[in-house]
JSON list of C-alpha atoms in Angstrom, two decimals:
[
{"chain": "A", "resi": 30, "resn": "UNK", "atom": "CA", "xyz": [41.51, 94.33, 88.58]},
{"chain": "A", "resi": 31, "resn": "UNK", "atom": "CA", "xyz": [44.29, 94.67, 91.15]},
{"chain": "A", "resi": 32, "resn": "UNK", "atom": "CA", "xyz": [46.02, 91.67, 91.93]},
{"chain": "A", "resi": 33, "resn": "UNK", "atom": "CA", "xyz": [49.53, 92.58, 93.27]},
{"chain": "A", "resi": 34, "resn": "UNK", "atom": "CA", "xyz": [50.14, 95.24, 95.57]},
{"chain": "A", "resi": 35, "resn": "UNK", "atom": "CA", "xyz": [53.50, 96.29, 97.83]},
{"chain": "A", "resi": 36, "resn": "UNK", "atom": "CA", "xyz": [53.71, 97.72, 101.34]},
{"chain": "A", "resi": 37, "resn": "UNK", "atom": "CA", "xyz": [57.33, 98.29, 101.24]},
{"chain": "A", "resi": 38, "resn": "UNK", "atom": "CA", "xyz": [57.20, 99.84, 104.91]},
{"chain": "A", "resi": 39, "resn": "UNK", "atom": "CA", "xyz": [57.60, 98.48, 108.82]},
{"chain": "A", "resi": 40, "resn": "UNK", "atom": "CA", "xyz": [54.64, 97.57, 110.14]},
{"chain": "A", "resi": 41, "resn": "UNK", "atom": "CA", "xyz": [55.37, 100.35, 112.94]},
{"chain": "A", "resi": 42, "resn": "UNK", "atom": "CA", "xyz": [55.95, 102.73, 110.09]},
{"chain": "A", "resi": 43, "resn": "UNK", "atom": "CA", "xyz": [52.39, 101.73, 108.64]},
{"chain": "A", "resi": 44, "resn": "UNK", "atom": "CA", "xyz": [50.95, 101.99, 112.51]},
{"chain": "A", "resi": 45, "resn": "UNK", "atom": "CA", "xyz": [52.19, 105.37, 112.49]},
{"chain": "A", "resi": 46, "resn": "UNK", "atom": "CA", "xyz": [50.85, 107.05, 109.08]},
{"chain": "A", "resi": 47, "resn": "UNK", "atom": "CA", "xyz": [47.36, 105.09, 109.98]},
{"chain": "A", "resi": 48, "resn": "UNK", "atom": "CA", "xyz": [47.53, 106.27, 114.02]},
{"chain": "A", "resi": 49, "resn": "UNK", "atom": "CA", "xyz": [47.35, 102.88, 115.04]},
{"chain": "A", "resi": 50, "resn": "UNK", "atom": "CA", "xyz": [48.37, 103.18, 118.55]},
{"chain": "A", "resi": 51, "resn": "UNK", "atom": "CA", "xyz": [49.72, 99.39, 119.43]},
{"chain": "A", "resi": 52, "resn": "UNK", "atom": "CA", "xyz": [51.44, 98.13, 115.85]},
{"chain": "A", "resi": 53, "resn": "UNK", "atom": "CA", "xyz": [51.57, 94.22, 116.02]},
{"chain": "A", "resi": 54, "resn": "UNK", "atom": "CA", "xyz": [53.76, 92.00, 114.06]},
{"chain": "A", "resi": 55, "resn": "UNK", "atom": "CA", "xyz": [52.72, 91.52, 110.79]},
{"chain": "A", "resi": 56, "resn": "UNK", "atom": "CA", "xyz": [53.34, 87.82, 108.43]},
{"chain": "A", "resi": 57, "resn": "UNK", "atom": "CA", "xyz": [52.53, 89.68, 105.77]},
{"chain": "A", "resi": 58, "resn": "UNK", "atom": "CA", "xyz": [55.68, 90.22, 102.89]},
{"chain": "A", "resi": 59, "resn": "UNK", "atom": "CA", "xyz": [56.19, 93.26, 100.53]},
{"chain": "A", "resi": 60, "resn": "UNK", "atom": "CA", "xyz": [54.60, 92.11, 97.92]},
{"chain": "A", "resi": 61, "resn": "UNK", "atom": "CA", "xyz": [50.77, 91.40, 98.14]},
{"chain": "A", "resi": 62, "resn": "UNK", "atom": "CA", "xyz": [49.28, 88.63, 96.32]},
{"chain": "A", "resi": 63, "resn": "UNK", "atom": "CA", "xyz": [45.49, 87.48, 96.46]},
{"chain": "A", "resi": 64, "resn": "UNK", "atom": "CA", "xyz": [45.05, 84.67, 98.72]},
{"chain": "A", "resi": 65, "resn": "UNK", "atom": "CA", "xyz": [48.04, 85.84, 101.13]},
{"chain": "A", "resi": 66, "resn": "UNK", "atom": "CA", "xyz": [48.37, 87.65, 103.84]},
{"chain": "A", "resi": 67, "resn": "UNK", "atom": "CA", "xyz": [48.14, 91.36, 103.66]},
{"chain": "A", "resi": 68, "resn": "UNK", "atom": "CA", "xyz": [47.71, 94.32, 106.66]},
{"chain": "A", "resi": 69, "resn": "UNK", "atom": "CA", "xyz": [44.76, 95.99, 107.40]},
{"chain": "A", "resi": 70, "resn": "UNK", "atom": "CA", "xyz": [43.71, 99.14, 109.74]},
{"chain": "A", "resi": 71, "resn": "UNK", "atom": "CA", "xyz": [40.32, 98.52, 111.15]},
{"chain": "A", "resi": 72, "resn": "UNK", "atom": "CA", "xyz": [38.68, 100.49, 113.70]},
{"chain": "A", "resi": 73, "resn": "UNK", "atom": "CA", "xyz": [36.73, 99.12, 116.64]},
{"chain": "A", "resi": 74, "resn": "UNK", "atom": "CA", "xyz": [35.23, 101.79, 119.35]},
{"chain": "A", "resi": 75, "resn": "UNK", "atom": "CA", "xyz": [37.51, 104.74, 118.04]},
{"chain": "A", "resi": 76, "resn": "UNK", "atom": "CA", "xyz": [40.41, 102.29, 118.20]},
{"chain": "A", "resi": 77, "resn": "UNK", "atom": "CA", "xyz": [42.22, 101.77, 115.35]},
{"chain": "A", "resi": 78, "resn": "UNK", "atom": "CA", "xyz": [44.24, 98.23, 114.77]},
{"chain": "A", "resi": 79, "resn": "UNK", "atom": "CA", "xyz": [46.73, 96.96, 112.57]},
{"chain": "A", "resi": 80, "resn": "UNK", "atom": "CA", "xyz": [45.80, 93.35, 111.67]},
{"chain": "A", "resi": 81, "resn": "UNK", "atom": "CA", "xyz": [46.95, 90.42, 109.82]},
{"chain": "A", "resi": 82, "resn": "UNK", "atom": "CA", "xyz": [44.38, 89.43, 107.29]},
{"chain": "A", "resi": 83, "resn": "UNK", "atom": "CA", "xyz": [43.97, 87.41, 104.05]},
{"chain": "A", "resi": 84, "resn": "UNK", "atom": "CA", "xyz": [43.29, 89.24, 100.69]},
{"chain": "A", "resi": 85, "resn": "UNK", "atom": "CA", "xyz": [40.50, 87.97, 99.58]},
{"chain": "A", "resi": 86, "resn": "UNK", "atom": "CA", "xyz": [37.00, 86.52, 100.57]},
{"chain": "A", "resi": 87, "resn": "UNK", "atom": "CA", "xyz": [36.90, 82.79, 100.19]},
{"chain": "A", "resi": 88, "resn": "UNK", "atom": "CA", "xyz": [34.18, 81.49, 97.48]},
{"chain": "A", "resi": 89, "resn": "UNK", "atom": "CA", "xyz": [33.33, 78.15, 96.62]},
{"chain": "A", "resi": 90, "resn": "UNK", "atom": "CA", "xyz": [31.95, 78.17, 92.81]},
{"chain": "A", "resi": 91, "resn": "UNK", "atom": "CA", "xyz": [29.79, 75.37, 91.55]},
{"chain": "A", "resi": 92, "resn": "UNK", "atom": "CA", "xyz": [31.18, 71.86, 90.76]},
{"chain": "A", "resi": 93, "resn": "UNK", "atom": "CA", "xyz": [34.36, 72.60, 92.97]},
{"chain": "A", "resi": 94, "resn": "UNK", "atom": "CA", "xyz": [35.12, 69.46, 94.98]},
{"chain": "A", "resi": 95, "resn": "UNK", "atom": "CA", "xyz": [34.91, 69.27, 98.66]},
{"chain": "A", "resi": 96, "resn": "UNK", "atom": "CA", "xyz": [38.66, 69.14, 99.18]},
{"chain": "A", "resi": 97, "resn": "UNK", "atom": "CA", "xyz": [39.52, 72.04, 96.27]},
{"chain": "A", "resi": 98, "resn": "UNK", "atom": "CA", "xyz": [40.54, 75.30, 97.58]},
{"chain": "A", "resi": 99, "resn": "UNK", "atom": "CA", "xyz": [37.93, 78.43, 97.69]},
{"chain": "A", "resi": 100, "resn": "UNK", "atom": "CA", "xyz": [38.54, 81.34, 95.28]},
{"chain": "A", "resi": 101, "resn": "UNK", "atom": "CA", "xyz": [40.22, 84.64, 96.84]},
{"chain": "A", "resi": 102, "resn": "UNK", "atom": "CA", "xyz": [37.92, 86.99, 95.65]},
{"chain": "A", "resi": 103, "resn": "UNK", "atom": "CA", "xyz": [40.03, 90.17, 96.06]},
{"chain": "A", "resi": 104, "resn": "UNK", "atom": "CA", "xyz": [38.20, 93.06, 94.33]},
{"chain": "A", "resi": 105, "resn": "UNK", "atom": "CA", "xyz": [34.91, 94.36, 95.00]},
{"chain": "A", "resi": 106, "resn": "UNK", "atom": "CA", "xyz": [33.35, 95.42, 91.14]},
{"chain": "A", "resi": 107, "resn": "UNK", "atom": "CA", "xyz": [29.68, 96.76, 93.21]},
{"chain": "A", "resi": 108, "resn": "UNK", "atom": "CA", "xyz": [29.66, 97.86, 96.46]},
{"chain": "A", "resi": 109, "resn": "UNK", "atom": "CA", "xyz": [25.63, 97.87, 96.08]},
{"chain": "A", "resi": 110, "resn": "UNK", "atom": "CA", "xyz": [25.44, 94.28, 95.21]},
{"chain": "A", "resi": 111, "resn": "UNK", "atom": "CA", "xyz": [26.26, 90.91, 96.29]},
{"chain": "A", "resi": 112, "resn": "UNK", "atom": "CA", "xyz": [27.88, 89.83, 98.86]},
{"chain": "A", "resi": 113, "resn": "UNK", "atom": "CA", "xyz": [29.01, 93.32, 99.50]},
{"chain": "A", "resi": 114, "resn": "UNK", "atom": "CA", "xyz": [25.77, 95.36, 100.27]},
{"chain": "A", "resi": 115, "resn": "UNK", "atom": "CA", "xyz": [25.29, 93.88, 103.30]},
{"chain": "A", "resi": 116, "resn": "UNK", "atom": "CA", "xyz": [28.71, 94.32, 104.73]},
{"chain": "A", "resi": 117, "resn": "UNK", "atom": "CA", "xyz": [29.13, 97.90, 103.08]},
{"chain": "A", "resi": 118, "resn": "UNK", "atom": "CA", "xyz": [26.10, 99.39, 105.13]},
{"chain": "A", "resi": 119, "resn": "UNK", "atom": "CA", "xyz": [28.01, 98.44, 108.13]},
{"chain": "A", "resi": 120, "resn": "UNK", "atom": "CA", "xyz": [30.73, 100.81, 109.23]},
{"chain": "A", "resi": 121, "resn": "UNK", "atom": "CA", "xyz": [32.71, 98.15, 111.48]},
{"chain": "A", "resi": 122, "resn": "UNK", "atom": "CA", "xyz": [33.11, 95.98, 108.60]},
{"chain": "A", "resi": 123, "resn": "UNK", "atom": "CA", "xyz": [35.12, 98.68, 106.80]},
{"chain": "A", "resi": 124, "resn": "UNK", "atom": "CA", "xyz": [39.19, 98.93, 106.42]},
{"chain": "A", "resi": 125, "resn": "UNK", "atom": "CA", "xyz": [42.14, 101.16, 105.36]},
{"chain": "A", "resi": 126, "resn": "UNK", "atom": "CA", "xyz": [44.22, 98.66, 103.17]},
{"chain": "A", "resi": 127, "resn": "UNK", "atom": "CA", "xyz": [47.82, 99.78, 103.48]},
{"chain": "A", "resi": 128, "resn": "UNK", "atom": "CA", "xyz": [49.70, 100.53, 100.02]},
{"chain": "A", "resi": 129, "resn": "UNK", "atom": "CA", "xyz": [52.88, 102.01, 98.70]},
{"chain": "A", "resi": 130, "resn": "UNK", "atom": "CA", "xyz": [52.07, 100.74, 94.80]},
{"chain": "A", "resi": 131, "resn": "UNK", "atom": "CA", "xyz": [49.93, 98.55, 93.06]},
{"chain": "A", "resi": 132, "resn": "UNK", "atom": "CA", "xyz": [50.34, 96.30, 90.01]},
{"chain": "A", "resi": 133, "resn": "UNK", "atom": "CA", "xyz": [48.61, 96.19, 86.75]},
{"chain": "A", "resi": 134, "resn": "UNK", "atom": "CA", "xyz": [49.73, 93.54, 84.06]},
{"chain": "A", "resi": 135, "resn": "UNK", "atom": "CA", "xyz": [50.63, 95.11, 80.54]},
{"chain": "A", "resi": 136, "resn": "UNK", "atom": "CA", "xyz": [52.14, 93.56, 77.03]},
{"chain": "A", "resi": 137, "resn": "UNK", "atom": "CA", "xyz": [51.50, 90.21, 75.42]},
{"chain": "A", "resi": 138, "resn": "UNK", "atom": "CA", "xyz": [50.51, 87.28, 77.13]},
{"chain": "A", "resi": 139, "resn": "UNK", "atom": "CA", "xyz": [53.31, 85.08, 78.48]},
{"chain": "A", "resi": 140, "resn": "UNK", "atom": "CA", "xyz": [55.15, 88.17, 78.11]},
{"chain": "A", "resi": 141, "resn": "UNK", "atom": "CA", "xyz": [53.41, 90.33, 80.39]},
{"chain": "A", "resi": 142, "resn": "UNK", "atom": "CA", "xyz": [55.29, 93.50, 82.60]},
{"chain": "A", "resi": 143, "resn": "UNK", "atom": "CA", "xyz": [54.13, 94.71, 85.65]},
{"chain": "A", "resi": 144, "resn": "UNK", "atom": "CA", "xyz": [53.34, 98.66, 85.24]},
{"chain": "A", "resi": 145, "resn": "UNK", "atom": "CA", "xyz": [53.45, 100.08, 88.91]},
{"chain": "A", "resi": 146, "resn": "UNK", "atom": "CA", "xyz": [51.30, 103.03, 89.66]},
{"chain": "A", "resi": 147, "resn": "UNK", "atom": "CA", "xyz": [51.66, 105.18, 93.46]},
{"chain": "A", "resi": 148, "resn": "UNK", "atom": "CA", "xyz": [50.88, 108.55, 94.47]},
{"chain": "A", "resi": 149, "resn": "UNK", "atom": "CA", "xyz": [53.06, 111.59, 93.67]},
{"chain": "A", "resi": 150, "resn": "UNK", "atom": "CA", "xyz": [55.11, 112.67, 97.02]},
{"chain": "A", "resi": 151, "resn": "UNK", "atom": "CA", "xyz": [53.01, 110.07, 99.51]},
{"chain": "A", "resi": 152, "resn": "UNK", "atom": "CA", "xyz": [55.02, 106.96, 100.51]},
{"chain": "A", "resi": 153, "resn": "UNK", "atom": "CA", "xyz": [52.18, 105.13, 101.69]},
{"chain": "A", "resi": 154, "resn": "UNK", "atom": "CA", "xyz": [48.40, 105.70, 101.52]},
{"chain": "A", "resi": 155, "resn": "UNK", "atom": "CA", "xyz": [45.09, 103.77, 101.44]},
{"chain": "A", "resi": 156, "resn": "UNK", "atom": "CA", "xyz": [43.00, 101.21, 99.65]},
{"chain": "A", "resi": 157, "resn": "UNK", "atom": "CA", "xyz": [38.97, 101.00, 100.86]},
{"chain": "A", "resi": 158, "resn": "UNK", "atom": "CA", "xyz": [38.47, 98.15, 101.41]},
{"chain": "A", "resi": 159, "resn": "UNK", "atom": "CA", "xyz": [35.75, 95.46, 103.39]},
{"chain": "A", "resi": 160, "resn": "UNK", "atom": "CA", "xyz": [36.88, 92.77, 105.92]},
{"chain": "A", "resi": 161, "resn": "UNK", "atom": "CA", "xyz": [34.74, 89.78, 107.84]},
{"chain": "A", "resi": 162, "resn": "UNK", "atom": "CA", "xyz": [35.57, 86.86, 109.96]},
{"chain": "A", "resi": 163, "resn": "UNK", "atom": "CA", "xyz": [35.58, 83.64, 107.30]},
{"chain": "A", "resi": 164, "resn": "UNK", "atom": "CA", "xyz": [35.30, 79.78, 107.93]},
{"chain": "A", "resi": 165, "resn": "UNK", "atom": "CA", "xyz": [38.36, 79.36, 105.88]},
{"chain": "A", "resi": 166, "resn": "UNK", "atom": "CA", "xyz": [40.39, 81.40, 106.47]},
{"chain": "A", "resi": 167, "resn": "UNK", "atom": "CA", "xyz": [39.96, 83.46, 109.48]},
{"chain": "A", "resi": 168, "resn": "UNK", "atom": "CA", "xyz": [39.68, 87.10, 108.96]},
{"chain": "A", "resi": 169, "resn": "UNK", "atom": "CA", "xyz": [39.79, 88.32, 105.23]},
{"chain": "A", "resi": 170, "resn": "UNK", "atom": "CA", "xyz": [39.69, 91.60, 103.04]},
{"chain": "A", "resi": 171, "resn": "UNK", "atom": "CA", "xyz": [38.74, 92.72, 99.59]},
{"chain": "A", "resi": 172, "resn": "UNK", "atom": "CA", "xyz": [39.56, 95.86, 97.94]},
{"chain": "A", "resi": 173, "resn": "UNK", "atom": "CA", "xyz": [36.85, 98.29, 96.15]},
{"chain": "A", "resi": 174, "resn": "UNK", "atom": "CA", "xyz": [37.80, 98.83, 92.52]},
{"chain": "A", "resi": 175, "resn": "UNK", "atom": "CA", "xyz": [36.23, 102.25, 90.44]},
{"chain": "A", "resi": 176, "resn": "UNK", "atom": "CA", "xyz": [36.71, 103.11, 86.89]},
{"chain": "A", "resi": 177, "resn": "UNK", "atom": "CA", "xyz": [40.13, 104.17, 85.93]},
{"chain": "A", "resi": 178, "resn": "UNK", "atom": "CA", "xyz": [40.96, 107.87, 85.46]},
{"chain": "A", "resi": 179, "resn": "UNK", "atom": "CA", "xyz": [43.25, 109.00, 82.80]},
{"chain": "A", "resi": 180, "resn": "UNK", "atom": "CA", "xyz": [46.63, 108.27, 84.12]},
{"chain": "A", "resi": 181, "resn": "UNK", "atom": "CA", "xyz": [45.50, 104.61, 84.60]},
{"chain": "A", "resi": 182, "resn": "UNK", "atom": "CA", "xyz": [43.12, 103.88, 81.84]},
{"chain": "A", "resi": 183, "resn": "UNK", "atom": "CA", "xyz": [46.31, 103.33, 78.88]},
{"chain": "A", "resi": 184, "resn": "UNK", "atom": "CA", "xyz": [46.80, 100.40, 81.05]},
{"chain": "A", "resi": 185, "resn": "UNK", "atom": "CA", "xyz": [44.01, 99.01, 82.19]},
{"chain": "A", "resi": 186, "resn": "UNK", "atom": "CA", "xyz": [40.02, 100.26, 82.51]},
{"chain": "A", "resi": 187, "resn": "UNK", "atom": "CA", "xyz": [39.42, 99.62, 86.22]},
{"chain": "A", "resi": 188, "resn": "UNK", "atom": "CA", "xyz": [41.71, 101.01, 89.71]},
{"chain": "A", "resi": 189, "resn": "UNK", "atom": "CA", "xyz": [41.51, 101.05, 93.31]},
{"chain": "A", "resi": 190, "resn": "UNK", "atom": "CA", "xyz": [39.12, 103.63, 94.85]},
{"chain": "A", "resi": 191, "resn": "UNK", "atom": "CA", "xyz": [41.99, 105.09, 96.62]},
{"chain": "A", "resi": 192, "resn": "UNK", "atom": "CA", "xyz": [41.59, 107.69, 99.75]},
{"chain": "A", "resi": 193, "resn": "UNK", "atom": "CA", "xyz": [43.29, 110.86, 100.70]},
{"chain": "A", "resi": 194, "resn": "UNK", "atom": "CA", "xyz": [44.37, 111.54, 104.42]},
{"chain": "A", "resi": 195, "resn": "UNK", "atom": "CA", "xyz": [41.63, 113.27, 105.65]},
{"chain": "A", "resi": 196, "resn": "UNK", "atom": "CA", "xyz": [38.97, 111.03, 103.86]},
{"chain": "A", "resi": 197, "resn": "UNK", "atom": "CA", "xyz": [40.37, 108.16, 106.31]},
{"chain": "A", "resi": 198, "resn": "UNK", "atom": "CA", "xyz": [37.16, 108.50, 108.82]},
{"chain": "A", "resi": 199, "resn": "UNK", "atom": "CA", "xyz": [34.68, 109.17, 106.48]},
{"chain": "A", "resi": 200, "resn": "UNK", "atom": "CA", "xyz": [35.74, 105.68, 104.55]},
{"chain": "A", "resi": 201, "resn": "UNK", "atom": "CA", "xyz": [35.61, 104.00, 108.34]},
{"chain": "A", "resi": 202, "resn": "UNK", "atom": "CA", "xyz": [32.94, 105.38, 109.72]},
{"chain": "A", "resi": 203, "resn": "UNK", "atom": "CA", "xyz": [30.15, 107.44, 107.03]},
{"chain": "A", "resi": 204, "resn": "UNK", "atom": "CA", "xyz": [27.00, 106.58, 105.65]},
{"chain": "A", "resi": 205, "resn": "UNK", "atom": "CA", "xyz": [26.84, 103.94, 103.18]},
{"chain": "A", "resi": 206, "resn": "UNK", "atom": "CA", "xyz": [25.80, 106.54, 100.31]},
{"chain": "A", "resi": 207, "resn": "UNK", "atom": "CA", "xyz": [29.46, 107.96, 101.41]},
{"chain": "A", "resi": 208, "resn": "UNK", "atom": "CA", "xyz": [30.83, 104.98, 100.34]},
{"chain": "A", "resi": 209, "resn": "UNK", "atom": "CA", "xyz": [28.93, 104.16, 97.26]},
{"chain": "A", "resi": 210, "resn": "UNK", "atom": "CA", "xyz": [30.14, 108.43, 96.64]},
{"chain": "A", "resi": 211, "resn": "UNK", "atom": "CA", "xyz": [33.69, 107.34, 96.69]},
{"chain": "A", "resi": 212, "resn": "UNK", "atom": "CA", "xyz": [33.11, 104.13, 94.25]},
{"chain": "A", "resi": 213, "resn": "UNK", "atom": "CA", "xyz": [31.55, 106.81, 92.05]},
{"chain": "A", "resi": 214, "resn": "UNK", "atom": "CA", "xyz": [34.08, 109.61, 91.85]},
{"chain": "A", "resi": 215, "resn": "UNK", "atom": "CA", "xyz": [37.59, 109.73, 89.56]},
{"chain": "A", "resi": 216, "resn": "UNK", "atom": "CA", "xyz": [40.29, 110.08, 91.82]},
{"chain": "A", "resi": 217, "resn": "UNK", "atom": "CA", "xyz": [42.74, 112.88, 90.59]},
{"chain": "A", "resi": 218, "resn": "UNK", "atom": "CA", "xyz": [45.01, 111.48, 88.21]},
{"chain": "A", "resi": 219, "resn": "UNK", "atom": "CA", "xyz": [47.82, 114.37, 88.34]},
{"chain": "A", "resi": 220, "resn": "UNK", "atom": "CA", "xyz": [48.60, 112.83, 91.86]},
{"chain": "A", "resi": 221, "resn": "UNK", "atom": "CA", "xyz": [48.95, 109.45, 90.10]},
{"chain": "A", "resi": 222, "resn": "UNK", "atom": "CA", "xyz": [52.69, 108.66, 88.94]},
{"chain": "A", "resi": 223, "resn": "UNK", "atom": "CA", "xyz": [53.21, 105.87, 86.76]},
{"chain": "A", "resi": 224, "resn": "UNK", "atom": "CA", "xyz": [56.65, 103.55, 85.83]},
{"chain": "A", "resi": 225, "resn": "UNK", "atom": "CA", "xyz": [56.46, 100.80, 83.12]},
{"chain": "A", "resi": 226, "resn": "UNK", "atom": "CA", "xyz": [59.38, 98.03, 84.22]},
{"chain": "A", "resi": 227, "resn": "UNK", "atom": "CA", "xyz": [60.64, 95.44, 82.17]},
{"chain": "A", "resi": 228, "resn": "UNK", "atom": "CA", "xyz": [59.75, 92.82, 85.70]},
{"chain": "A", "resi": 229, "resn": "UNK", "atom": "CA", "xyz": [57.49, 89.59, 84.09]},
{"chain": "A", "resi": 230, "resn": "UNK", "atom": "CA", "xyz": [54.05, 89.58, 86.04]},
{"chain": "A", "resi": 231, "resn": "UNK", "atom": "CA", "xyz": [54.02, 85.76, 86.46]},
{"chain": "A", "resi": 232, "resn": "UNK", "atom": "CA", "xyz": [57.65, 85.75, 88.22]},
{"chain": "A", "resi": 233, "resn": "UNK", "atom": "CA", "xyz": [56.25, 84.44, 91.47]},
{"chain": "A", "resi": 234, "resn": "UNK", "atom": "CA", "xyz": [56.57, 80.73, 91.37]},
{"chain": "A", "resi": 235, "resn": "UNK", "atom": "CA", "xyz": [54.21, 79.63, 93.68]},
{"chain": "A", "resi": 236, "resn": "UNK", "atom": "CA", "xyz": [51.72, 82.18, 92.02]},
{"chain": "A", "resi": 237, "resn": "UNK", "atom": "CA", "xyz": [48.21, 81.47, 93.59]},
{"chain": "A", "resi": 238, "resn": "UNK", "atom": "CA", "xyz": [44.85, 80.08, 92.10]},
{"chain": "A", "resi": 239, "resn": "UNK", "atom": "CA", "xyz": [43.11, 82.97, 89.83]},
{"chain": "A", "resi": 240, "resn": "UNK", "atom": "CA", "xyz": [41.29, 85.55, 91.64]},
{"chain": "A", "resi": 241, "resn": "UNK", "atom": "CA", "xyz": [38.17, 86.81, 91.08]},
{"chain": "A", "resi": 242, "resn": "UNK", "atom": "CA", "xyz": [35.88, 90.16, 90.82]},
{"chain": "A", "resi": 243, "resn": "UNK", "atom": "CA", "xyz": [32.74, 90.37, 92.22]}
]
């Protein structure tokens, strides 16, 4: 799972790798937990948009009370099942999630590090992700996860499906067998570069309620 990401670039430096003509404001900080705010690139009649969104689709599991807090539900396990299917068919309800690195927990528990993986020589690049308009929360996104390839897998078995440059439109706007094709393939891992840091994963002290895969 993937649940701490950075975007440690302006929002008009994130409009401009993602040829987002009109780059809003953004809430969102550098550090990307589930159940915050993160930015998004959707794309609406050839249009592309920099939005405000929060990670994670709200779920309300069985037993919660009426007043308890839905469940981010930040990673997408099967783009063919679930709650996904339906939105994954549709090309309008597909994003470009902004990242510079992403997370993965690795040690002992209580004692856990945060191993940060990016890609070699690209200062920003892009998650594929889903989005839709929620009750909750307003507008929301989850990010597709694959299995790992090998520069990954000594940490953990499961990564983003991550896009090159020129995959951007495909992501946004091909068939949904394209999409299930990009779930499916190992991304290269020569282009993936990897730094173990001595940083505790729970440091954030208002850390939010556990996120789930679906």
């Amino acid at each position: 799972m993937c649940n701490l990401y950075t975007v440690r670039l302006s929002a008009a430096e994130v409009a401009a790798h993602f040829r987002v003509p009109n780059p809003v404001q953004s809430n969102a900080s550098e550090e990307v937990y589930p159940g915050t705010p993160g930015m998004v690139v959707t794309e609406n009649e050839g249009v592309r948009e920099l939005r405000s969104m929060v990670w994670g689709f709200p779920l309300r599991l069985k037993g919660m009370k009426p007043e308890a807090k839905p469940k981010p539900v930040n990673n997408i396990a099967d783009l063919a099942k679930g709650m996904w299917i339906g939105l994954a068919r549709k090309p309008q309800w597909r994003c470009l999630i902004p990242v510079t690195g992403f997370a993965e927990a690795e040690g002992e528990k209580g004692r856990m590090t945060r191993t940060w993986f990016s890609l070699k020589d690209e200062p920003i690049f892009a998650w594929a992700g889903l989005w839709r308009i929620s009750d909750e929360w307003g507008p929301v996104y989850s990010g597709v996860m694959t299995d790992a390839n090998e520069a990954i897998q000594p940490v953990h078995n499961r990564m983003p499906v991550l896009l090159h440059a020129d995959e951007y439109e495909q992501w946004l706007h091909g068939s949904f067998d394209d999409a299930l094709a990009f779930q499916k393939r190992t991304f290269p891992p020569e282009l993936v570069a990897m730094e173990r840091t001595s940083e505790l994963w729970a440091k954030k002290k208002s850390a939010p309620e556990a996120p789930l895969l679906l």
